[in-house]
mmCIF file of C-alpha atoms in Angstrom:
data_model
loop_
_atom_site.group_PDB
_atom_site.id
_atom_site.type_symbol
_atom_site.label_atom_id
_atom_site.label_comp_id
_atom_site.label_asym_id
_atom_site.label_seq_id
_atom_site.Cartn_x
_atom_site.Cartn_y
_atom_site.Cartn_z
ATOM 1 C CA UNK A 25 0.000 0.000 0.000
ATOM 2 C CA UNK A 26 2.721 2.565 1.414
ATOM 3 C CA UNK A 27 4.726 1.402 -2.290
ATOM 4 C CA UNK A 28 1.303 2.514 -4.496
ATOM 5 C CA UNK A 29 1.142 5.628 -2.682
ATOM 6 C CA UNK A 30 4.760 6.493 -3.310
ATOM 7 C CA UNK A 31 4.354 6.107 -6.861
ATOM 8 C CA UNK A 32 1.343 7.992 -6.857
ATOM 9 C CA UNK A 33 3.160 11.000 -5.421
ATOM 10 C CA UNK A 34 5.638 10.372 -7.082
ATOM 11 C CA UNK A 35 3.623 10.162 -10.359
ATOM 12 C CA UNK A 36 2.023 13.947 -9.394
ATOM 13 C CA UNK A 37 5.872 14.937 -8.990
ATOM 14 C CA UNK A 38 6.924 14.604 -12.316
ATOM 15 C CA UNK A 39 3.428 16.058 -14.169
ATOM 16 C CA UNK A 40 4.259 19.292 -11.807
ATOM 17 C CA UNK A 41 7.594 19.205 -12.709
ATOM 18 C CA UNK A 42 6.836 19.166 -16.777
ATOM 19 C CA UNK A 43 3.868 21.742 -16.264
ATOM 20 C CA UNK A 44 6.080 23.823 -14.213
ATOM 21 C CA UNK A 45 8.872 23.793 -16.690
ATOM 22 C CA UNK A 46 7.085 24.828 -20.188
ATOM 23 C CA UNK A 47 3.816 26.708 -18.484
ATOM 24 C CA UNK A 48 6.387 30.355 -18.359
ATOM 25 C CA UNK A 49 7.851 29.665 -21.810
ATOM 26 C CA UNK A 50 4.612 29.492 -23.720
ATOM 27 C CA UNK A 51 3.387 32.151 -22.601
ATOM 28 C CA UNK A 52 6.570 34.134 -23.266
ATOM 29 C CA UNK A 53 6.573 33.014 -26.982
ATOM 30 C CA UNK A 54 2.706 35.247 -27.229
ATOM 31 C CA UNK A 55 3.117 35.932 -30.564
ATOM 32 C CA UNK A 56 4.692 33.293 -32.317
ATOM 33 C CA UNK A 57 3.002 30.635 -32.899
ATOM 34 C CA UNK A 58 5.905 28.134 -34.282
ATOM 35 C CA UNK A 59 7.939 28.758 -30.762
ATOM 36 C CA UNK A 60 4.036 27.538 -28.962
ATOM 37 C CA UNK A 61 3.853 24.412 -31.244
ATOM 38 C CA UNK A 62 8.110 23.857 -30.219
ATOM 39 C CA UNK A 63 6.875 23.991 -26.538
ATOM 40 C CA UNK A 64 3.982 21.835 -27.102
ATOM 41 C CA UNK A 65 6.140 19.000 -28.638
ATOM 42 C CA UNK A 66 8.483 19.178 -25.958
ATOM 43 C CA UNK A 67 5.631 18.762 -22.933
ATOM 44 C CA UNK A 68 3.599 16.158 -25.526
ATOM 45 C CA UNK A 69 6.990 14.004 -25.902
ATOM 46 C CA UNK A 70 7.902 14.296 -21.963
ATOM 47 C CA UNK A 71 4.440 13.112 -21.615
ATOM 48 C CA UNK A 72 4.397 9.844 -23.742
ATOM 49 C CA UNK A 73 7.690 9.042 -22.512
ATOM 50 C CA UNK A 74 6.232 9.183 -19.235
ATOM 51 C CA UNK A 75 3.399 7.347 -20.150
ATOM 52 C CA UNK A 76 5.566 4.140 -21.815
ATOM 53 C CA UNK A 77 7.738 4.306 -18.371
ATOM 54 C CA UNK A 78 4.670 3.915 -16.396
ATOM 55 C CA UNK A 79 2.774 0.889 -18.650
ATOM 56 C CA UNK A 80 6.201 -0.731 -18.751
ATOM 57 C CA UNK A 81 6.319 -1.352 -15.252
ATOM 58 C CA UNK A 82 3.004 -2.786 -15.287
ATOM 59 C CA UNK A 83 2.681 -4.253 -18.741
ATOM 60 C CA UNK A 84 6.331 -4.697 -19.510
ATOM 61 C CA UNK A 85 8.044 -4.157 -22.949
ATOM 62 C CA UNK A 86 6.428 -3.241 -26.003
ATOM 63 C CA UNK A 87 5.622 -6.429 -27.765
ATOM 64 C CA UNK A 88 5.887 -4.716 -31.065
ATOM 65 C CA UNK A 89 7.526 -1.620 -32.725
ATOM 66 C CA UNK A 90 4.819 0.904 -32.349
ATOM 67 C CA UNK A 91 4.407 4.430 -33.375
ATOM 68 C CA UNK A 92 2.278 7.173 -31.576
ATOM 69 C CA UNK A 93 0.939 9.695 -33.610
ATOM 70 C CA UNK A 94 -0.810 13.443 -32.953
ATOM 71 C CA UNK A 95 -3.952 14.665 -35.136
ATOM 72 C CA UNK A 96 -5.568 18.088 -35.667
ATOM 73 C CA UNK A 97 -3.554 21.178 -34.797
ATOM 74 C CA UNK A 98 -1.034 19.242 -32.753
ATOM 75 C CA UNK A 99 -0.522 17.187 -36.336
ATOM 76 C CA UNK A 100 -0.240 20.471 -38.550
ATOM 77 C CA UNK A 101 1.612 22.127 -36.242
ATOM 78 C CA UNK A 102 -0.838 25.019 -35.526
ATOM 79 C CA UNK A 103 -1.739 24.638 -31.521
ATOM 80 C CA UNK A 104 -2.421 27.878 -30.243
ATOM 81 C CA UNK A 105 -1.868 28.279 -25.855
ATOM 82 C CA UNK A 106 -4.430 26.065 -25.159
ATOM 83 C CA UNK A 107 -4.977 22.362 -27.143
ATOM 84 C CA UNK A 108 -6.583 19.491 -26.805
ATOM 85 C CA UNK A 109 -6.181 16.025 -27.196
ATOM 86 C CA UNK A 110 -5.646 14.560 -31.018
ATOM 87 C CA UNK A 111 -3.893 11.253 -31.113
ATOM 88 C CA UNK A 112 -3.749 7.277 -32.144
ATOM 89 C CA UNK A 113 -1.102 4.565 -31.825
ATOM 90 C CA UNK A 114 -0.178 2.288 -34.864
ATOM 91 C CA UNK A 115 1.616 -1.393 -34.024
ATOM 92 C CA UNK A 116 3.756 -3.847 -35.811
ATOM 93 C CA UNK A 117 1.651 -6.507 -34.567
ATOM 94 C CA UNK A 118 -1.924 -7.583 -34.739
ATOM 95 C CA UNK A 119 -5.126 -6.419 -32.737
ATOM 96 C CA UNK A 120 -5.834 -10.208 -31.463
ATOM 97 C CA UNK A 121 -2.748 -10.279 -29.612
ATOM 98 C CA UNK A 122 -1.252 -6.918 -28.794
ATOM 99 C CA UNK A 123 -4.082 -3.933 -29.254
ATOM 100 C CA UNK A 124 -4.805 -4.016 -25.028
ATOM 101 C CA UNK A 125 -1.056 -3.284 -24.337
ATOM 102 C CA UNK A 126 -1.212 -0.398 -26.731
ATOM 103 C CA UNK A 127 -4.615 0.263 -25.425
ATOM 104 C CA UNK A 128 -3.336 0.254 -21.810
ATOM 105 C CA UNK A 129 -0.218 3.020 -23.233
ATOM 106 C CA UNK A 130 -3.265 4.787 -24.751
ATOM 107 C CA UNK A 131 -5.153 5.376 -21.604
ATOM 108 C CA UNK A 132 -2.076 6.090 -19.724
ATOM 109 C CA UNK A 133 -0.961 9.040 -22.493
ATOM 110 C CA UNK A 134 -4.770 10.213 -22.310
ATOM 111 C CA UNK A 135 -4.580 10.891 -18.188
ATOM 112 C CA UNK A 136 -1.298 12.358 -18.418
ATOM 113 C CA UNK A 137 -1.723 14.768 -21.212
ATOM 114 C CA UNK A 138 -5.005 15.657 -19.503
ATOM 115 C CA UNK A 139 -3.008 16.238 -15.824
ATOM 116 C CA UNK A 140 -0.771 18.534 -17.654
ATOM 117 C CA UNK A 141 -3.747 20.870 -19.040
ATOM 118 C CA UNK A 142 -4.954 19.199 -22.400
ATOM 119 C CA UNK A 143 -8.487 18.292 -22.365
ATOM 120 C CA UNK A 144 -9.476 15.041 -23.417
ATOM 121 C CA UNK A 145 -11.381 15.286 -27.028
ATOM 122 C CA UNK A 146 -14.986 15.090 -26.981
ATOM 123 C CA UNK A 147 -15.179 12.991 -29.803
ATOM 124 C CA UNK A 148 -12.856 10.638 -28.317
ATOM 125 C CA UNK A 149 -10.244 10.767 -30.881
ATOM 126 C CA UNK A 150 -7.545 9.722 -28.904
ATOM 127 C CA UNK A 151 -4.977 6.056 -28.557
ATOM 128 C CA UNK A 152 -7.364 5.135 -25.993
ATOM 129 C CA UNK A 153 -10.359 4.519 -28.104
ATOM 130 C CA UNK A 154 -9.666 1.138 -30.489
ATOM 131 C CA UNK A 155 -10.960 3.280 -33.656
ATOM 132 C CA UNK A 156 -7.640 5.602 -33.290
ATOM 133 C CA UNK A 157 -5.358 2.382 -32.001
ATOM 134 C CA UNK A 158 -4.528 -0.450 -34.229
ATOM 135 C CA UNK A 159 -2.085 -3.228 -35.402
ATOM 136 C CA UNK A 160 -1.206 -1.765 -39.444
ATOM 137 C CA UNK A 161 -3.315 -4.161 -41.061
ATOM 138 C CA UNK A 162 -6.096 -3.635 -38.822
ATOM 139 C CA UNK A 163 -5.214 0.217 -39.746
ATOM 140 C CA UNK A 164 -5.364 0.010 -43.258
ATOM 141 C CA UNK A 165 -8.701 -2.534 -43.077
ATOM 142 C CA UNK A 166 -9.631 0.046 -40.806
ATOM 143 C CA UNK A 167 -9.423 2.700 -43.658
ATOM 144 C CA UNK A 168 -11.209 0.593 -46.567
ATOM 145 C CA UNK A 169 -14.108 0.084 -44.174
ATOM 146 C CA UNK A 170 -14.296 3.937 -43.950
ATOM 147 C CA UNK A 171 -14.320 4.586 -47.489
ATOM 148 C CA UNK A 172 -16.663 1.970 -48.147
ATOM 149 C CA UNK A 173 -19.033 2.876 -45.738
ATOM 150 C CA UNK A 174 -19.267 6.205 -47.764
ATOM 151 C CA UNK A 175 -20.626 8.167 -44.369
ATOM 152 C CA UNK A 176 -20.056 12.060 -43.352
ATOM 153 C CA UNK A 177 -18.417 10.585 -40.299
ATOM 154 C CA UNK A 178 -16.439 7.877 -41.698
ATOM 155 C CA UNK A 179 -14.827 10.394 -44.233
ATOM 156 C CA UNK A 180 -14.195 12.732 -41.589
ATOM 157 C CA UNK A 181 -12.308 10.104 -40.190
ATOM 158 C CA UNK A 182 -10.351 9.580 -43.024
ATOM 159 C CA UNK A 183 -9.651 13.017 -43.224
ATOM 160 C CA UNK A 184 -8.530 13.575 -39.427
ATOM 161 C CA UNK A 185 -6.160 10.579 -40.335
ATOM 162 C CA UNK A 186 -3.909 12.696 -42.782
ATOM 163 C CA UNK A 187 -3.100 15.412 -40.526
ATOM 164 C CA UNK A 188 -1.328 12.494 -38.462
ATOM 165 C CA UNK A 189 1.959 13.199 -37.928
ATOM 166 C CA UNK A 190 4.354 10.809 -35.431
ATOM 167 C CA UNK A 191 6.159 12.244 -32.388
ATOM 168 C CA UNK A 192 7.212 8.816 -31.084
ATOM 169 C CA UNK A 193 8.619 5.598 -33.028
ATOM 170 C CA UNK A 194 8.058 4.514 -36.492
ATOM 171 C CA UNK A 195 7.455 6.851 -38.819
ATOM 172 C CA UNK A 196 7.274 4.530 -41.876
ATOM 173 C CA UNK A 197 4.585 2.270 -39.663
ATOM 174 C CA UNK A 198 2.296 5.272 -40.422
ATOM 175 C CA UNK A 199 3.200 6.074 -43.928
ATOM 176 C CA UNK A 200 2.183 2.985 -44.580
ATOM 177 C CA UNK A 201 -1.413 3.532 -43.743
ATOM 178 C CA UNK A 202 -1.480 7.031 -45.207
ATOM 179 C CA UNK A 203 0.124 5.688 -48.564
ATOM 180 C CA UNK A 204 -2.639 3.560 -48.876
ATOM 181 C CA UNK A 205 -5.161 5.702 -48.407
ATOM 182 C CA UNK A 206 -3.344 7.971 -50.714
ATOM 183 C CA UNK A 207 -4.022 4.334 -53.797
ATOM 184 C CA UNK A 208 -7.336 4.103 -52.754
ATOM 185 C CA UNK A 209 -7.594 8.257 -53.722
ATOM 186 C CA UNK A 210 -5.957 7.777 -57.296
ATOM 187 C CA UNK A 211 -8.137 4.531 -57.642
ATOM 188 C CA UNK A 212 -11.385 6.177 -57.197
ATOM 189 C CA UNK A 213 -12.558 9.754 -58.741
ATOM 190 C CA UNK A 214 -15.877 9.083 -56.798
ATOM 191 C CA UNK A 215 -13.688 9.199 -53.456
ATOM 192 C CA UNK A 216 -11.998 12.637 -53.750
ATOM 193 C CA UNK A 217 -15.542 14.162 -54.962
ATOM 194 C CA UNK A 218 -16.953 12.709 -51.516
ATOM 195 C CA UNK A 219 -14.566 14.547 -49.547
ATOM 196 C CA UNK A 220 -15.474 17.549 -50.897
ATOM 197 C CA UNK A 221 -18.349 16.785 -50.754
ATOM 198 C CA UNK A 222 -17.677 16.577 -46.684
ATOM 199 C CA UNK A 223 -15.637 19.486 -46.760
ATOM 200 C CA UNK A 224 -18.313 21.493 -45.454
ATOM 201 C CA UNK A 225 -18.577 25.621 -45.216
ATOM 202 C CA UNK A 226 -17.804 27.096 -42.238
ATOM 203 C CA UNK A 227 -18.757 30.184 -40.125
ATOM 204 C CA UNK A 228 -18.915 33.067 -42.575
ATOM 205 C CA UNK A 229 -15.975 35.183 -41.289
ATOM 206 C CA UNK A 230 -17.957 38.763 -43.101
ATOM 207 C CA UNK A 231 -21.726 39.914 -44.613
ATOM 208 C CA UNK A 232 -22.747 40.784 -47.336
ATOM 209 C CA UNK A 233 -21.410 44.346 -46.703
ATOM 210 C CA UNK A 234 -17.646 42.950 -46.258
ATOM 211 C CA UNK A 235 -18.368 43.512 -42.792
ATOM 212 C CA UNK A 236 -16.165 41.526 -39.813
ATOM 213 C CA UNK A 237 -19.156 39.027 -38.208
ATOM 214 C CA UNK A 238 -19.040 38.548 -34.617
ATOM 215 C CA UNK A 239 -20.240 36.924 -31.714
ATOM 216 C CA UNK A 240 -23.490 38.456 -30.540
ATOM 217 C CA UNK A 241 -24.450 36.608 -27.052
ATOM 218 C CA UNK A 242 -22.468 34.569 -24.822
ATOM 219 C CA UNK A 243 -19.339 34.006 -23.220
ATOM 220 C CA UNK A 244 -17.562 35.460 -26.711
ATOM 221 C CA UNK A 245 -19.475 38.094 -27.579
ATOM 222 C CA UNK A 246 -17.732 40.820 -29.234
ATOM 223 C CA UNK A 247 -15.134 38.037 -30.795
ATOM 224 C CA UNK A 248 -14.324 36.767 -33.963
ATOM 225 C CA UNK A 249 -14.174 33.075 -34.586
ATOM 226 C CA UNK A 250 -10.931 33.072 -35.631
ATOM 227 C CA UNK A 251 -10.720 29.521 -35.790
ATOM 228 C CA UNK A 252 -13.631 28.287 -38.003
ATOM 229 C CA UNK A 253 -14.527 31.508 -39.451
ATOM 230 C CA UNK A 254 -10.628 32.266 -40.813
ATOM 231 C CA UNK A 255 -8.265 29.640 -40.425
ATOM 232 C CA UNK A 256 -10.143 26.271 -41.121
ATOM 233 C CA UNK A 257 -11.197 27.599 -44.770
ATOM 234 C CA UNK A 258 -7.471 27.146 -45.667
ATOM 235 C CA UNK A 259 -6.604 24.091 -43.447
ATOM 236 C CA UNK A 260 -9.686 21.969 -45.034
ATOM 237 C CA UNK A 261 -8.451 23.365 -48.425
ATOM 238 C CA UNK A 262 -5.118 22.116 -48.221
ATOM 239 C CA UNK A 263 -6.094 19.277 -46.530
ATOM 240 C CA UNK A 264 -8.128 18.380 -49.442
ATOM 241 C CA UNK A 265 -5.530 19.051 -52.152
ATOM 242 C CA UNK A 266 -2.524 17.309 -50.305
ATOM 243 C CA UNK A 267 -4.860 14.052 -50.380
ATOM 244 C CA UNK A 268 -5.163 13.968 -54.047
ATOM 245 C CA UNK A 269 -1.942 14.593 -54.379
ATOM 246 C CA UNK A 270 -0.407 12.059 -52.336
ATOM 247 C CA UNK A 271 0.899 14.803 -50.090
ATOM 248 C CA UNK A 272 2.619 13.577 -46.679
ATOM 249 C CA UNK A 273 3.235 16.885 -44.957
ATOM 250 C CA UNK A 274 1.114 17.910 -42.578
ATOM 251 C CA UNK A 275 1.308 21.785 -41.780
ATOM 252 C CA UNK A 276 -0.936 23.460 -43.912
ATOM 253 C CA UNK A 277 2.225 25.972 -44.890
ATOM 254 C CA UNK A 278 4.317 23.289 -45.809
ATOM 255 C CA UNK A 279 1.911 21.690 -47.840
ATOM 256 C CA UNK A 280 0.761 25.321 -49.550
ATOM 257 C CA UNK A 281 4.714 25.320 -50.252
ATOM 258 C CA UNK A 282 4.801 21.694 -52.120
ATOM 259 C CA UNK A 283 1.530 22.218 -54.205
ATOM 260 C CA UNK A 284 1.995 26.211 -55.184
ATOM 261 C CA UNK A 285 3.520 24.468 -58.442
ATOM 262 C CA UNK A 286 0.774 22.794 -59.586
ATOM 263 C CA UNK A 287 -2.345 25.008 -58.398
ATOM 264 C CA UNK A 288 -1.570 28.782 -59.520
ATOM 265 C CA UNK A 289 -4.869 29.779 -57.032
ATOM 266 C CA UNK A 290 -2.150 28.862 -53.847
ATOM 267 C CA UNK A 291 -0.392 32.518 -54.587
ATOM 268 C CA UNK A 292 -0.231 34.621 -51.647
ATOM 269 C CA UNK A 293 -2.036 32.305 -49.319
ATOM 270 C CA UNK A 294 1.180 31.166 -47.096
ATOM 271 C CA UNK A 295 1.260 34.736 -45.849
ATOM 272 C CA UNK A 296 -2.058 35.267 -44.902
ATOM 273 C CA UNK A 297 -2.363 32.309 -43.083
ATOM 274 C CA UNK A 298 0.908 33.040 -41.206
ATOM 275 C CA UNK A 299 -0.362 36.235 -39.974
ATOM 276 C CA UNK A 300 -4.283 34.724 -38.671
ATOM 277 C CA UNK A 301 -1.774 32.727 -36.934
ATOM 278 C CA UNK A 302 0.552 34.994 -35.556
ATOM 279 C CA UNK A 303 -2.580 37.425 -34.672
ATOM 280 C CA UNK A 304 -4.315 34.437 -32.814
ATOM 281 C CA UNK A 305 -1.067 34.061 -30.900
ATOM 282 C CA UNK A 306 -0.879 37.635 -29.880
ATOM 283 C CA UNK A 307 -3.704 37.063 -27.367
ATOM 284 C CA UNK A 308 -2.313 34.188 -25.816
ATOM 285 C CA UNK A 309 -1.760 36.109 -22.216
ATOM 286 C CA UNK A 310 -5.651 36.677 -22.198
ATOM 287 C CA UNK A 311 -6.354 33.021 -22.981
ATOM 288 C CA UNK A 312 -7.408 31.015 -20.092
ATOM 289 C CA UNK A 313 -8.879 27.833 -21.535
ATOM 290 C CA UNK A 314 -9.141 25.399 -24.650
ATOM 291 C CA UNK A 315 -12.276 27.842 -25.983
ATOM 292 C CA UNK A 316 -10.511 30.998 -25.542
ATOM 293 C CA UNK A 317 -7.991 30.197 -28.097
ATOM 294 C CA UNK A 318 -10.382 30.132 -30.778
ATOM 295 C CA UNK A 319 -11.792 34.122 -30.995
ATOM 296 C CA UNK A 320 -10.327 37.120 -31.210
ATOM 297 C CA UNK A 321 -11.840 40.494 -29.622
ATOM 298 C CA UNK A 322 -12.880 42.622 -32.226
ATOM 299 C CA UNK A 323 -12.454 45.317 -30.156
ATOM 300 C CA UNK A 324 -8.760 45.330 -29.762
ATOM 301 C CA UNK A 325 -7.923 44.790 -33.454
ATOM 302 C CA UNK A 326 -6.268 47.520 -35.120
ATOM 303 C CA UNK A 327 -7.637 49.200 -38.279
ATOM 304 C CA UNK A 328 -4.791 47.344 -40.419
ATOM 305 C CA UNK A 329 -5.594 44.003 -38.425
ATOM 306 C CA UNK A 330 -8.965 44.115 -39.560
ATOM 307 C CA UNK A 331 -8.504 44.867 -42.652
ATOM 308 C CA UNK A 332 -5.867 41.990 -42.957
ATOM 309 C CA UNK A 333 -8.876 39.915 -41.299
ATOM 310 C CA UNK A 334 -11.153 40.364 -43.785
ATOM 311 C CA UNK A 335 -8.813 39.966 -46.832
ATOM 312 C CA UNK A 336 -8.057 36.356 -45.068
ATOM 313 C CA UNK A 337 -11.654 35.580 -44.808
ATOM 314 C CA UNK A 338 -11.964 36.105 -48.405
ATOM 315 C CA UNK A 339 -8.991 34.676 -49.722
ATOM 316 C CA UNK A 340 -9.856 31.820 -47.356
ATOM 317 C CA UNK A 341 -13.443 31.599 -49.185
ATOM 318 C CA UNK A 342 -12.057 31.548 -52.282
ATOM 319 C CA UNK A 343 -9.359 28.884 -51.821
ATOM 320 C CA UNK A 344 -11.890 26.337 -50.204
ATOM 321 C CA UNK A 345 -14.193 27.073 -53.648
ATOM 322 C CA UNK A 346 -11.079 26.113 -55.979
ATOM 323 C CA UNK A 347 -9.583 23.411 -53.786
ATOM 324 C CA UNK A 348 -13.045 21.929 -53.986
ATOM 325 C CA UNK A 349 -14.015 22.671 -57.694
ATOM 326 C CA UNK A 350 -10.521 20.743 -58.300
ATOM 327 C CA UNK A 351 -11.381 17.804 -56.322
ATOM 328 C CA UNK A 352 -14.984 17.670 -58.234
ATOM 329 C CA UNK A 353 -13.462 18.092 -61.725
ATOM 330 C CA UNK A 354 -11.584 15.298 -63.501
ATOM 331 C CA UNK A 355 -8.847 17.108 -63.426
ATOM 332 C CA UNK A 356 -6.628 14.278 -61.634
ATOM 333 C CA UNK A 357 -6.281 13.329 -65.268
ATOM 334 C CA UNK A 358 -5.038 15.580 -66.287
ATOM 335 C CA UNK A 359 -2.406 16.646 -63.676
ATOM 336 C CA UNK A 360 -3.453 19.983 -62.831
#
């Protein structure tokens, strides 16, 4: 009893000790955004490291090269001061015999990320739910079953899967499963119009008039949604062109970077989406929770931040129309 409590304590120790370390420095890097996403990999890393030590001494080794992977903004990295939880474990092995140890490491990363301020996602997209942990052919059977089931939820899936991006062990275990899922994309026209089909419209970031919209009532009144009403136009966009085109990068920069060859409509959009970014950042020292991170006082936006706001919003528009158009169109044929 007296040896469970020590551990326990000493278990509480070391998330202190991490939380401690990077709390300061992310909030010193307000601002920029890539030095917030540097921090975050650090305390995510410490934290699955922590989380293999503990189910070690419980479970023992690893029976298989394994490779734990992070999703949404954590994949892309794009985390503002506050994130949740996006991640999924994929195995050498098979489900029959090794998915509860990787299970077990699942739930183990899930309570120590959450003890060190990231909430747990509410649509349980995380390496403790056996959807988002699986041996690699269970992973890639996993996949087929999505496409074939031809659902708004199953594509979204499939879609949360390519903004996976490993932190810890095997990258090519999880190339694997994307490179698939890249064949299955080439093989079927009918697949690439479905997801954008899925890629649905998001909050419109201006009216009619070209004017900012904003919360009305609520906690966030008086904010902008910077998140669905600015940003997510161009990470959906991207998102959707790096699929056809077999694209493993995950930052939505990078991937603007690799494709502004081939899709003349990319021009000028690396910027922009740099400096929604960069503005979102700026508010980090009045951000106090997961929620907060995704509006932006209108209030305290300069006249040249506004207008820079707006042009986003439209360019952002505009690039989900093409990106989508492209994915409709036959053009895969083609090349362009």
């Amino acid at each position: 009893m007296s040896s469970s409590l020590d551990n326990g304590e000493k278990e509480l120790r070391s998330y202190e000790n991490i939380r401690q370390k990077y709390e300061k420095y992310l909030l010193e890097a307000a601002g920029d955004y890539r030095k917030q996403n540097v921090i975050h990999e650090k305390v995510i890393t410490e934290a699955v490291q922590l989380a293999i030590e503990h189910t070690r001494e419980e479970w023992g080794t690893p029976p298989s090269p394994f490779a734990f992977f992070v999703m949404g903004s954590a994949g892309r990295n794009e985390q503002a001061l506050w994130s949740d939880q996006d991640h999924g474990i994929v195995f050498q092995g098979s489900d029959r015999h090794e998915q509860d140890y990787f299970l077990t490491l699942g739930i183990k990363i899930e309570g120590v990320m959450s003890r060190l301020g990231y909430p747990r996602c509410e649509g349980k997209v995380m390496a403790s739910s056996p959807r988002w942990c699986h041996g690699i052919n269970e992973w890639i059977e996993q996949v087929d079953r999505w496409i074939k089931d031809d659902k708004w939820s199953t594509l979204r899936h499939l879609l949360t899967l390519m903004d996976a991006r490993v932190v810890i062990g095997s990258e090519d275990l999880l190339k694997k499963v994307k490179k698939h899922a890249f064949i299955k994309g080439k093989q079927s026209i009918y697949l690439l119009k479905r997801l954008a089909e899925n890629a649905k419209m998001f909050q419109p970031g201006t009216n009619l008039f070209g004017q900012l919209i904003y919360e009305r009532t609520g906690q966030f009144t008086g904010a902008i949604p910077i998140k669905n009403a600015v940003l997510f136009p161009y990470v959906h966009a991207l998102k959707l062109l790096s699929f056809k085109r077999s694209i493993y990068e995950t930052e939505t920069i990078e991937r603007m970077r690799l494709l502004s060859n081939d899709y003349s409509f990319l021009a000028h959009k690396r910027k922009l989406f740099i400096d929604m970014l960069e503005l979102r950042s700026s508010f980090s020292k009045q951000q106090h929770s997961y929620q907060d991170v995704h509006y932006v006082p209108i209030s305290q936006l300069s006249k040249g931040e506004r207008k820079r706001v707006k042009e986003a919003v439209k360019e952002g528009k505009e690039l989900l129309h093409h990106a989508k158009s492209t994915l409709w169109s036959n053009e895969e044929k083609r090349g362009r």
